[in-house]
Amino acid sequence: MLLELHIKNFALIEDLEIQFEEGLNILSGETGAGKSILIDALSGILGERMTTDIIRTGADRSILEGVFDITKQMRIKKILDDSGIDCEDDVLFIRRVLHSTGKGQCFINSTQIPLSKLKEISNYLVDIHGQNEHHSITKISRHRELLDSFAGHNNLVEEINAIYKQLSDLQEKIALSEIDEKEKQRRIEYLNFAINEIKSANLSIDEDKNLKEESTILSNAEKLFAEINNASSLMNDDEGAIQKLKRIEHSLSAISDYDSKILQTLEGIKETLYTLEDASQFLKDYEKNIDFSPSRLDEVEKRLSIIQNLKKKYGNSIEEILEYLSNAKEELDGITSADEMMASLKEEYTNTIKDAKETALKLSQKRKLAAEKLEMGVMSELTDLGMPGAVFRISIKREISPDGLIESDNKKYVLYPHGIDRVEYLLSANKGEELRELKRVASGGEMSRIMLAIKKVILSFDLVESLVFDEVDAGIGGKIAQIVGKKLKSLAANRQVLVVTHLPQIAAMSNLHLSVRKGNNNGRITTEIKKLNRDERIIEIARMLAGEKITDITMKHAEEMINLTNLE
């Protein structure tokens, strides 16, 4: 449910914050006050295209923010969870920013997201119907979803979707297994060669690092010997560091009893002497073990060359080469046992096709039965809504293809993730006209009434909690306007409904009435909005009845309309 809108620097709006409520929310105001701008802003929040010309003159960016309660929206919660987006207290914050440079940003709960993800989520937030629609009713993919929701067989839809995925996985496995014999033999020969080459190298982890260190030492053996020999001599000669330190130790030992400070220094010198003696022994041992063997250096270099050659073929490290060996063995085992595996896969595929056929045909039959009921319900509602000559039909077709997976009635039908049916709503708005796509035949006001009729029929199953109707009152009045108002009121008992209207009959039904008007800020026109109390509602409805010349009779009529609404 939509809780709040915050609009900044959008068209005529400088800075506007609006709170909405449950039930029927009415937006009224004179033509040009900015009602359509509010709908455009909401459409922008929901992911519709925005251009820089909507940025208020003088501003460098436009900011649109919406706050939604998604407590009951399990599908949205799943999308957020799958996308790694946190949503505390079931409150969703959407923020859309458009800069004057044309660059745009979308955020959900402070996480930046692509526009495509925003549109995916907004499909289940709000349906907007009217002159600037975010309307699902024109999206053919939503036609099937609405029909399935009405029929209440989503379990079958989920079942056929799972079977479709299973078939896709099996097809991929079978395709990978169906290598022609020449290619299979070539692959077997290559894998055997790679396995033997890697195994014969008898690699060990970190071997290359250890060999490189050894190569460096062997290549510099003479220099190592000379410098270590020199260092050892400087330590151990009669005038070397160790002998000098021993003499210093002897001298300080003779006087250490006289002053404790000398004793502390003496201890430090002894520690240094022990360290030097250990170092001296290390250098002597190292000197003895220096290898001058050119043959060993040649062995190390050859071994490094073998490892480098394997890295070029099978991986950038010994770990990767050994992993390649493991994968090659696994693939070879898979190819050599492919015949047995293929037979098993094909048997499973055949059985899964049978399951798909049974489920798809069952689902298709249920859709046809549900479509008849939905057609009748919508036609009845359209008659009440002032479209008695309209004909509403639900087209359910199947795509025939020689490659179709589902065979029935000597025909092969294409299988989709949702079954074998292509569902589309068709309309003849006036008697005698042919049935056509909704978006081609219906005006803005008609589209709103069609959606109102559909929503009224499938109310308890629909996934979207907030509905917006713009121009729902186009071309109607009198009794029909009263009926439309009652249906909107009835619809709002279980959904949040926002209606932009010029009709007092509809406005009188409101739970919340917002007045949209033009204001003036430092000589610039702005759009302002005001929440009306009861007395202000009476005045606004009187204005809608009589225009600017409001009389006592008009005021009384307006009050009676509100009172009658509360009694019904």
Coordinates of C-alpha atoms in Angstrom, one line a residue:
M1 CA 0.0 0.0 0.0
L2 CA 1.2 3.5 -0.8
L3 CA 1.9 5.4 2.3
E4 CA 3.7 8.6 1.2
L5 CA 4.9 10.5 -1.8
H6 CA 7.7 13.1 -1.7
I7 CA 8.1 15.1 -4.9
K8 CA 10.9 17.7 -5.4
N9 CA 11.6 19.8 -8.5
F10 CA 9.2 17.9 -10.7
A11 CA 7.4 20.0 -13.4
L12 CA 5.3 22.6 -11.4
I13 CA 6.0 20.9 -8.1
E14 CA 8.8 22.5 -6.0
D15 CA 8.6 20.4 -2.9
L16 CA 5.5 18.4 -2.0
E17 CA 4.9 15.7 0.6
I18 CA 1.6 13.7 0.5
Q19 CA 0.3 11.0 2.9
F20 CA -2.2 8.5 1.7
E21 CA -4.6 6.2 3.7
E22 CA -6.4 3.0 3.3
G23 CA -9.6 2.9 1.3
L24 CA -10.7 5.4 -1.3
N25 CA -8.3 8.4 -1.8
I26 CA -9.8 11.1 -4.0
L27 CA -7.7 13.7 -5.8
S28 CA -9.7 16.7 -7.2
G29 CA -9.0 20.1 -8.5
E30 CA -9.5 22.5 -11.4
T31 CA -8.1 21.6 -14.8
G32 CA -4.4 22.4 -15.0
A33 CA -3.9 22.4 -11.2
G34 CA -1.4 19.5 -11.5
K35 CA -3.4 16.3 -10.8
S36 CA -1.9 14.6 -13.8
I37 CA 1.6 15.7 -12.7
L38 CA 1.1 13.7 -9.5
I39 CA 0.2 10.6 -11.5
D40 CA 3.3 11.2 -13.7
A41 CA 5.5 11.4 -10.6
L42 CA 4.1 8.2 -9.2
S43 CA 4.7 6.5 -12.6
G44 CA 8.3 7.7 -12.4
I45 CA 8.7 6.2 -9.0
L46 CA 7.4 2.9 -10.4
G47 CA 10.0 2.9 -13.2
E48 CA 8.4 4.6 -16.1
R49 CA 10.5 6.6 -18.5
M50 CA 11.5 10.1 -17.4
T51 CA 13.0 12.9 -19.5
T52 CA 14.9 16.0 -18.4
D53 CA 12.2 18.3 -19.5
I54 CA 10.2 17.3 -16.3
I55 CA 12.9 18.9 -14.1
R56 CA 11.6 22.2 -12.6
T57 CA 13.2 25.2 -14.3
G58 CA 16.3 26.3 -12.4
A59 CA 16.9 23.0 -10.6
D60 CA 19.7 20.6 -11.4
R61 CA 17.8 17.4 -10.5
S62 CA 14.4 16.0 -9.8
I63 CA 13.8 13.7 -6.8
L64 CA 10.9 11.4 -6.4
E65 CA 10.3 9.2 -3.3
G66 CA 7.6 6.7 -2.4
V67 CA 7.0 4.8 0.8
F68 CA 5.1 1.5 0.7
D69 CA 3.8 -1.0 3.2
I70 CA 4.5 -4.5 1.8
T71 CA 3.3 -6.5 4.8
K72 CA 1.1 -8.7 2.5
Q73 CA 3.3 -8.7 -0.5
M74 CA 5.1 -12.0 -0.3
R75 CA 6.2 -11.9 -4.0
I76 CA 7.9 -8.5 -3.5
K77 CA 9.6 -9.8 -0.4
K78 CA 11.0 -12.8 -2.3
I79 CA 12.3 -10.5 -5.1
L80 CA 14.0 -8.3 -2.4
D81 CA 15.4 -11.3 -0.6
D82 CA 16.8 -12.8 -3.9
S83 CA 18.3 -9.4 -4.7
G84 CA 20.0 -9.1 -1.3
I85 CA 18.0 -6.0 -0.4
D86 CA 17.0 -5.5 3.3
C87 CA 13.5 -4.5 4.2
E88 CA 12.9 -3.8 7.8
D89 CA 9.4 -3.6 9.3
D90 CA 8.0 -4.4 5.8
V91 CA 8.4 -0.8 4.7
L92 CA 9.7 -0.2 1.2
F93 CA 11.4 3.1 0.3
I94 CA 11.8 3.8 -3.4
R95 CA 13.9 6.8 -4.5
R96 CA 14.4 7.9 -8.1
V97 CA 16.7 10.8 -9.1
L98 CA 17.0 12.4 -12.5
H99 CA 19.8 14.8 -13.1
S100 CA 19.7 17.6 -15.7
T101 CA 22.6 15.8 -17.5
G102 CA 20.2 13.0 -18.2
K103 CA 21.8 10.6 -15.8
G104 CA 19.3 8.8 -13.5
Q105 CA 19.5 6.7 -10.3
C106 CA 17.1 4.2 -8.6
F107 CA 17.3 3.2 -5.0
I108 CA 15.3 0.8 -2.9
N109 CA 15.9 1.0 0.8
S110 CA 19.2 2.9 0.1
T111 CA 20.4 0.2 -2.2
Q112 CA 21.0 1.3 -5.8
I113 CA 19.3 -0.9 -8.3
P114 CA 18.9 -1.0 -12.1
L115 CA 15.7 0.3 -13.6
S116 CA 14.7 -3.2 -14.7
K117 CA 14.7 -4.4 -11.1
L118 CA 12.5 -1.4 -10.1
K119 CA 10.0 -2.3 -12.8
E120 CA 10.0 -5.9 -11.7
I121 CA 9.1 -4.9 -8.2
S122 CA 6.6 -2.2 -9.1
N123 CA 4.5 -4.6 -11.1
Y124 CA 3.2 -5.8 -7.8
L125 CA 3.0 -2.4 -6.0
V126 CA 0.6 -0.2 -8.0
D127 CA -1.6 -0.4 -11.1
I128 CA -2.1 3.0 -12.7
H129 CA -4.9 3.3 -15.3
G130 CA -5.7 6.4 -17.3
Q131 CA -4.0 8.8 -19.6
N132 CA -0.4 8.1 -18.4
E133 CA -0.6 4.5 -17.5
H134 CA 1.6 2.1 -15.7
H135 CA -1.2 -0.3 -16.4
S136 CA -0.7 -4.0 -16.4
I137 CA -4.0 -4.5 -18.3
T138 CA -2.2 -3.7 -21.6
K139 CA 0.6 -6.1 -20.9
I140 CA -0.4 -9.5 -22.4
S141 CA 1.8 -11.3 -19.9
R142 CA -0.4 -10.0 -17.1
H143 CA -3.5 -11.2 -18.8
R144 CA -2.6 -14.8 -18.1
E145 CA -1.5 -13.9 -14.5
L146 CA -4.8 -12.2 -13.8
L147 CA -6.8 -15.1 -15.2
D148 CA -4.8 -17.7 -13.2
S149 CA -5.3 -15.6 -10.1
F150 CA -9.0 -15.5 -10.7
A151 CA -9.2 -19.2 -11.3
G152 CA -7.1 -20.0 -8.2
H153 CA -4.9 -22.7 -9.8
N154 CA -1.5 -21.1 -9.2
N155 CA -0.4 -24.5 -7.8
L156 CA -0.8 -25.9 -11.3
V157 CA 1.1 -23.0 -12.8
E158 CA 4.0 -23.6 -10.4
E159 CA 3.8 -27.3 -11.2
I160 CA 4.1 -26.8 -15.0
N161 CA 6.9 -24.2 -14.4
A162 CA 8.9 -26.8 -12.4
I163 CA 8.3 -29.4 -15.1
Y164 CA 9.4 -26.9 -17.8
K165 CA 12.6 -26.3 -15.9
Q166 CA 13.2 -30.0 -15.5
L167 CA 12.7 -30.5 -19.2
S168 CA 15.2 -27.7 -20.0
D169 CA 17.8 -29.3 -17.8
L170 CA 17.3 -32.7 -19.3
Q171 CA 17.5 -31.3 -22.9
E172 CA 20.8 -29.6 -22.0
K173 CA 22.2 -32.8 -20.5
I174 CA 21.1 -34.8 -23.5
A175 CA 22.6 -32.3 -25.9
L176 CA 25.9 -32.4 -24.1
S177 CA 25.9 -36.2 -24.2
E178 CA 25.0 -36.4 -27.9
I179 CA 28.6 -35.8 -29.2
D180 CA 29.1 -37.5 -32.6
E181 CA 31.4 -40.5 -32.6
K182 CA 34.4 -38.8 -34.3
E183 CA 34.2 -35.8 -31.8
K184 CA 33.8 -38.3 -28.9
Q185 CA 36.9 -40.2 -30.0
R186 CA 38.9 -37.0 -30.4
R187 CA 37.9 -35.9 -27.0
I188 CA 38.7 -39.2 -25.4
E189 CA 42.2 -39.1 -27.0
Y190 CA 42.8 -35.6 -25.9
L191 CA 41.7 -36.3 -22.3
N192 CA 43.8 -39.4 -22.1
F193 CA 46.9 -37.5 -23.3
A194 CA 46.3 -34.6 -20.8
I195 CA 45.8 -37.1 -17.9
N196 CA 48.9 -39.0 -18.8
E197 CA 51.0 -35.9 -19.3
I198 CA 50.0 -34.4 -15.9
K199 CA 50.2 -37.7 -14.0
S200 CA 53.7 -38.4 -15.4
A201 CA 54.9 -35.0 -14.2
N202 CA 54.2 -36.2 -10.6
L203 CA 53.6 -32.6 -9.4
S204 CA 53.5 -31.5 -5.8
I205 CA 52.0 -28.4 -4.3
D206 CA 54.5 -25.4 -4.1
E207 CA 57.1 -27.4 -6.0
D208 CA 57.6 -24.6 -8.5
K209 CA 58.2 -22.1 -5.8
N210 CA 60.8 -24.3 -4.0
L211 CA 62.6 -25.0 -7.4
K212 CA 62.8 -21.3 -8.2
E213 CA 64.5 -20.6 -4.8
E214 CA 66.9 -23.5 -5.4
S215 CA 67.7 -22.3 -8.9
T216 CA 68.5 -18.8 -7.6
I217 CA 70.9 -20.3 -5.0
L218 CA 72.6 -22.6 -7.5
S219 CA 73.1 -19.8 -10.0
N220 CA 74.8 -17.6 -7.4
A221 CA 76.8 -20.4 -5.6
E222 CA 80.2 -18.8 -6.1
K223 CA 79.2 -15.4 -4.9
L224 CA 77.4 -17.0 -1.9
F225 CA 80.5 -18.9 -0.9
A226 CA 82.8 -15.9 -1.2
E227 CA 80.6 -13.5 0.8
I228 CA 79.7 -16.1 3.5
N229 CA 83.4 -17.1 3.8
N230 CA 84.3 -13.4 4.2
A231 CA 81.6 -12.8 6.8
S232 CA 82.7 -15.9 8.8
S233 CA 86.3 -14.7 8.8
L234 CA 85.2 -11.3 10.1
M235 CA 83.5 -13.0 12.9
N236 CA 86.1 -15.6 13.9
D237 CA 89.6 -14.1 13.2
D238 CA 91.8 -13.1 16.1
E239 CA 90.6 -9.5 15.4
G240 CA 87.1 -10.6 14.5
A241 CA 83.9 -9.5 16.1
I242 CA 83.5 -12.5 18.4
Q243 CA 87.1 -12.3 19.8
K244 CA 86.7 -8.6 20.4
L245 CA 83.4 -9.1 22.2
K246 CA 85.0 -11.8 24.3
R247 CA 87.7 -9.4 25.4
I248 CA 85.1 -6.7 26.2
E249 CA 83.1 -9.3 28.2
H250 CA 86.3 -10.2 30.2
S251 CA 87.1 -6.6 31.0
L252 CA 83.5 -5.8 32.1
S253 CA 83.3 -9.0 34.1
A254 CA 86.3 -7.9 36.2
I255 CA 84.5 -4.7 37.3
S256 CA 80.8 -5.6 37.2
D257 CA 80.7 -6.2 41.0
Y258 CA 81.5 -2.5 41.6
D259 CA 78.4 -1.0 39.7
S260 CA 75.1 -2.7 38.9
K261 CA 74.8 -0.5 35.8
I262 CA 77.9 -2.2 34.3
L263 CA 76.4 -5.6 35.1
Q264 CA 73.3 -4.7 33.0
T265 CA 75.6 -3.7 30.1
L266 CA 77.6 -6.9 30.5
E267 CA 74.4 -9.0 30.2
G268 CA 73.6 -7.3 26.9
I269 CA 77.0 -8.0 25.6
K270 CA 76.8 -11.6 26.6
E271 CA 73.5 -12.0 24.8
T272 CA 75.0 -10.4 21.7
L273 CA 77.9 -12.7 21.9
Y274 CA 75.7 -15.8 22.1
T275 CA 73.8 -14.5 19.0
L276 CA 77.0 -14.0 17.0
E277 CA 78.3 -17.4 17.9
D278 CA 75.0 -19.0 16.7
A279 CA 75.3 -16.9 13.5
S280 CA 78.9 -18.0 13.0
Q281 CA 77.9 -21.7 13.3
F282 CA 75.1 -21.2 10.8
L283 CA 77.5 -19.6 8.3
K284 CA 80.0 -22.4 8.7
D285 CA 77.3 -25.0 8.1
Y286 CA 75.9 -23.1 5.2
E287 CA 79.3 -22.8 3.6
K288 CA 79.9 -26.5 3.8
N289 CA 76.6 -27.3 2.1
I290 CA 76.9 -24.8 -0.8
D291 CA 76.3 -26.9 -4.0
F292 CA 78.5 -25.9 -7.0
S293 CA 77.0 -28.7 -9.2
P294 CA 76.1 -27.5 -12.7
S295 CA 74.3 -30.8 -13.3
R296 CA 71.9 -30.0 -10.4
L297 CA 71.2 -26.6 -11.8
D298 CA 70.4 -28.2 -15.1
E299 CA 68.0 -30.6 -13.5
V300 CA 66.2 -27.8 -11.7
E301 CA 65.8 -25.7 -14.8
K302 CA 64.5 -28.7 -16.8
R303 CA 61.9 -29.4 -14.1
L304 CA 60.8 -25.8 -14.0
S305 CA 60.5 -25.9 -17.8
I306 CA 58.2 -29.0 -17.6
I307 CA 56.0 -27.2 -15.0
Q308 CA 55.9 -24.0 -17.1
N309 CA 54.8 -26.0 -20.1
L310 CA 52.0 -27.6 -18.1
K311 CA 50.9 -24.2 -16.9
K312 CA 50.5 -23.0 -20.5
K313 CA 48.2 -25.9 -21.2
Y314 CA 46.2 -26.6 -18.1
G315 CA 46.3 -23.7 -15.6
N316 CA 48.2 -20.8 -14.1
S317 CA 49.4 -22.8 -11.0
I318 CA 50.1 -26.3 -9.9
E319 CA 46.8 -26.3 -7.9
E320 CA 44.9 -25.4 -11.2
I321 CA 46.8 -28.1 -13.1
L322 CA 45.9 -30.7 -10.6
E323 CA 42.2 -29.5 -10.6
Y324 CA 42.3 -29.8 -14.4
L325 CA 43.5 -33.4 -14.0
S326 CA 40.6 -34.2 -11.6
N327 CA 38.0 -32.7 -14.0
A328 CA 39.5 -34.5 -17.0
K329 CA 39.2 -37.8 -15.2
E330 CA 35.6 -37.0 -14.4
E331 CA 34.8 -36.0 -17.9
L332 CA 36.5 -39.1 -19.4
D333 CA 34.5 -41.3 -17.0
G334 CA 31.3 -39.5 -18.1
I335 CA 32.0 -39.9 -21.8
T336 CA 33.0 -43.6 -21.5
S337 CA 29.7 -44.3 -19.7
A338 CA 27.7 -42.0 -21.9
D339 CA 25.6 -44.7 -23.6
E340 CA 24.2 -45.9 -20.3
M341 CA 23.7 -42.3 -19.1
M342 CA 22.0 -41.3 -22.4
A343 CA 19.5 -44.2 -22.1
S344 CA 18.6 -43.1 -18.6
L345 CA 18.3 -39.4 -19.6
K346 CA 16.0 -40.2 -22.5
E347 CA 13.8 -42.4 -20.4
E348 CA 13.5 -39.6 -17.8
Y349 CA 12.8 -37.1 -20.6
T350 CA 10.0 -39.2 -22.0
N351 CA 8.4 -39.6 -18.6
T352 CA 8.7 -35.8 -17.9
I353 CA 7.0 -35.0 -21.3
K354 CA 4.1 -37.2 -20.2
D355 CA 3.9 -35.3 -16.9
A356 CA 4.1 -32.0 -18.8
K357 CA 1.3 -33.0 -21.2
E358 CA -1.0 -34.1 -18.4
T359 CA -0.5 -30.9 -16.3
A360 CA -0.5 -28.5 -19.3
L361 CA -3.8 -29.9 -20.7
K362 CA -5.4 -29.9 -17.3
L363 CA -4.3 -26.3 -16.7
S364 CA -5.5 -25.3 -20.2
Q365 CA -9.0 -26.7 -19.5
K366 CA -9.3 -24.9 -16.2
R367 CA -8.3 -21.7 -17.9
K368 CA -11.0 -22.0 -20.5
L369 CA -13.7 -22.6 -17.8
A370 CA -12.3 -19.7 -15.7
A371 CA -12.2 -17.4 -18.8
E372 CA -16.0 -17.9 -19.4
K373 CA -16.8 -16.9 -15.8
L374 CA -14.5 -13.9 -15.9
E375 CA -15.9 -12.8 -19.3
M376 CA -19.5 -12.9 -17.9
G377 CA -18.5 -11.1 -14.7
V378 CA -16.6 -8.3 -16.6
M379 CA -19.4 -7.8 -19.1
S380 CA -21.9 -7.4 -16.3
E381 CA -19.7 -4.8 -14.6
L382 CA -19.1 -3.0 -17.9
T383 CA -22.8 -2.7 -18.4
D384 CA -23.2 -1.1 -15.0
L385 CA -20.2 1.2 -15.8
G386 CA -21.9 2.8 -18.8
M387 CA -20.5 0.5 -21.5
P388 CA -23.5 -1.7 -22.4
G389 CA -22.4 -2.2 -26.0
A390 CA -19.0 -3.4 -25.0
V391 CA -17.9 -7.0 -25.6
F392 CA -15.1 -8.5 -23.5
R393 CA -13.5 -11.7 -24.6
I394 CA -10.5 -13.8 -23.4
S395 CA -8.6 -15.4 -26.2
I396 CA -6.8 -18.6 -25.3
K397 CA -4.7 -20.0 -28.1
R398 CA -1.9 -22.5 -28.5
E399 CA 1.1 -22.2 -30.8
I400 CA 1.5 -25.1 -33.2
S401 CA 5.0 -26.1 -34.2
P402 CA 6.6 -29.3 -35.6
D403 CA 9.1 -29.0 -32.7
G404 CA 6.3 -28.7 -30.1
L405 CA 6.7 -30.8 -27.0
I406 CA 3.0 -31.3 -26.2
E407 CA 1.1 -33.6 -28.6
S408 CA -2.7 -33.6 -28.5
D409 CA -5.4 -33.9 -31.2
N410 CA -2.7 -34.9 -33.7
K411 CA -1.0 -31.5 -33.2
K412 CA 2.2 -30.5 -31.5
Y413 CA 2.0 -27.4 -29.2
V414 CA 4.8 -25.2 -27.9
L415 CA 5.4 -25.5 -24.2
Y416 CA 6.1 -22.3 -22.2
P417 CA 7.1 -22.0 -18.5
H418 CA 3.4 -21.3 -17.8
G419 CA 1.9 -24.0 -20.0
I420 CA 0.7 -24.2 -23.6
D421 CA -1.7 -21.2 -23.6
R422 CA -1.3 -17.7 -24.9
V423 CA -3.9 -15.6 -23.1
E424 CA -5.0 -12.2 -24.3
Y425 CA -7.9 -9.9 -23.5
L426 CA -9.9 -8.5 -26.4
L427 CA -12.5 -5.8 -26.5
S428 CA -15.1 -4.3 -28.7
A429 CA -15.9 -1.0 -27.1
N430 CA -19.1 -0.4 -29.1
K431 CA -21.7 -2.7 -30.6
G432 CA -20.8 -3.9 -34.1
E433 CA -17.1 -3.3 -33.8
E434 CA -14.7 -6.2 -34.1
L435 CA -12.7 -7.5 -31.1
R436 CA -9.2 -6.0 -30.9
E437 CA -6.3 -5.7 -28.5
L438 CA -7.2 -3.5 -25.5
K439 CA -4.4 -0.9 -26.1
R440 CA -5.7 -0.4 -29.7
V441 CA -9.4 -0.1 -29.0
A442 CA -9.9 1.5 -25.6
S443 CA -9.6 5.2 -24.6
G444 CA -8.1 6.3 -21.3
G445 CA -11.5 6.5 -19.6
E446 CA -12.7 3.2 -21.1
M447 CA -9.4 1.5 -20.1
S448 CA -9.9 2.7 -16.5
R449 CA -13.5 1.3 -16.5
I450 CA -12.4 -2.0 -18.0
M451 CA -9.7 -2.3 -15.4
L452 CA -12.2 -1.3 -12.7
A453 CA -14.5 -4.1 -14.0
I454 CA -11.8 -6.7 -14.0
K455 CA -10.5 -5.7 -10.6
K456 CA -14.0 -5.8 -9.2
V457 CA -14.5 -9.4 -10.4
I458 CA -11.1 -10.8 -9.4
L459 CA -10.6 -8.6 -6.3
S460 CA -9.9 -11.4 -3.8
F461 CA -7.2 -12.9 -6.0
D462 CA -5.3 -9.9 -7.3
L463 CA -1.7 -9.4 -6.2
V464 CA -1.6 -5.6 -6.4
E465 CA -2.8 -3.7 -3.3
S466 CA -2.9 -0.1 -4.7
L467 CA -5.0 0.9 -7.7
V468 CA -4.9 4.4 -9.4
F469 CA -7.7 5.4 -11.7
D470 CA -7.2 8.6 -13.8
E471 CA -10.0 9.7 -16.1
V472 CA -12.3 6.9 -14.8
D473 CA -15.1 9.5 -15.1
A474 CA -14.4 10.4 -18.7
G475 CA -17.6 10.6 -20.7
I476 CA -19.9 9.6 -17.9
G477 CA -22.2 11.4 -15.5
G478 CA -25.5 11.2 -13.6
K479 CA -26.6 7.6 -12.7
I480 CA -23.5 6.0 -14.2
A481 CA -21.2 8.3 -12.2
Q482 CA -23.0 7.2 -9.1
I483 CA -22.6 3.5 -10.0
V484 CA -18.9 4.0 -10.7
G485 CA -18.4 5.8 -7.4
K486 CA -20.1 2.9 -5.5
K487 CA -18.0 0.3 -7.3
L488 CA -14.8 2.3 -6.5
K489 CA -16.0 2.5 -2.9
S490 CA -16.7 -1.3 -2.8
L491 CA -13.3 -2.0 -4.4
A492 CA -11.6 0.2 -1.8
A493 CA -13.0 -1.9 1.0
N494 CA -10.2 -4.4 0.3
R495 CA -7.7 -2.4 -1.6
Q496 CA -6.2 1.1 -1.5
V497 CA -7.7 3.0 -4.4
L498 CA -6.6 6.5 -5.6
V499 CA -8.9 8.3 -8.0
V500 CA -8.4 11.5 -10.0
T501 CA -11.9 12.8 -10.7
H502 CA -14.0 15.8 -11.7
L503 CA -17.2 14.1 -10.6
P504 CA -18.8 15.1 -7.2
Q505 CA -20.7 11.7 -7.1
I506 CA -17.3 9.9 -7.0
A507 CA -15.6 12.5 -4.7
A508 CA -18.4 12.2 -2.1
M509 CA -17.4 8.5 -1.6
S510 CA -13.9 9.3 -0.3
N511 CA -12.2 8.1 2.8
L512 CA -9.5 10.7 2.2
H513 CA -10.0 13.8 0.0
L514 CA -7.0 15.7 -1.3
S515 CA -7.4 19.0 -3.2
V516 CA -4.9 19.8 -5.8
R517 CA -4.5 23.5 -6.6
K518 CA -2.1 26.1 -8.1
G519 CA 0.0 28.2 -5.8
N520 CA 2.4 31.1 -6.1
N521 CA 5.9 31.1 -4.7
N522 CA 8.0 34.2 -5.3
G523 CA 6.2 34.8 -8.5
R524 CA 6.4 31.3 -9.8
I525 CA 3.5 28.9 -10.3
T526 CA 3.6 25.8 -8.1
T527 CA 1.3 22.8 -7.5
E528 CA 0.1 22.5 -3.9
I529 CA -2.0 19.8 -2.2
K530 CA -4.2 20.0 0.8
K531 CA -5.9 17.3 2.9
L532 CA -9.6 18.4 3.4
N533 CA -11.5 18.1 6.6
R534 CA -15.3 17.6 6.5
D535 CA -16.2 21.2 6.0
E536 CA -13.6 21.7 3.3
R537 CA -14.9 18.5 1.6
I538 CA -18.4 20.0 1.4
I539 CA -17.0 23.2 -0.2
E540 CA -14.9 21.3 -2.7
I541 CA -17.8 19.0 -3.7
A542 CA -20.0 22.1 -4.0
R543 CA -17.4 23.6 -6.4
M544 CA -17.4 20.4 -8.4
L545 CA -21.2 20.6 -8.6
A546 CA -21.6 24.3 -9.5
G547 CA -18.2 25.7 -10.5
E548 CA -17.2 29.0 -8.8
K549 CA -20.8 30.2 -8.2
I550 CA -21.4 28.2 -5.0
T551 CA -24.9 28.8 -3.4
D552 CA -26.4 27.7 -0.2
I553 CA -28.5 25.1 -2.2
T554 CA -25.3 23.8 -3.7
M555 CA -23.6 23.5 -0.3
K556 CA -26.6 21.7 1.1
H557 CA -26.6 19.3 -1.8
A558 CA -22.9 18.6 -1.3
E559 CA -23.4 17.9 2.4
E560 CA -26.4 15.5 1.6
M561 CA -24.2 13.6 -0.9
I562 CA -21.5 13.0 1.8
N563 CA -24.1 12.1 4.4
L564 CA -25.8 9.6 2.0
T565 CA -22.4 8.0 1.3
N566 CA -21.8 7.5 5.0
L567 CA -25.2 5.9 5.4
E568 CA -24.7 3.4 2.6

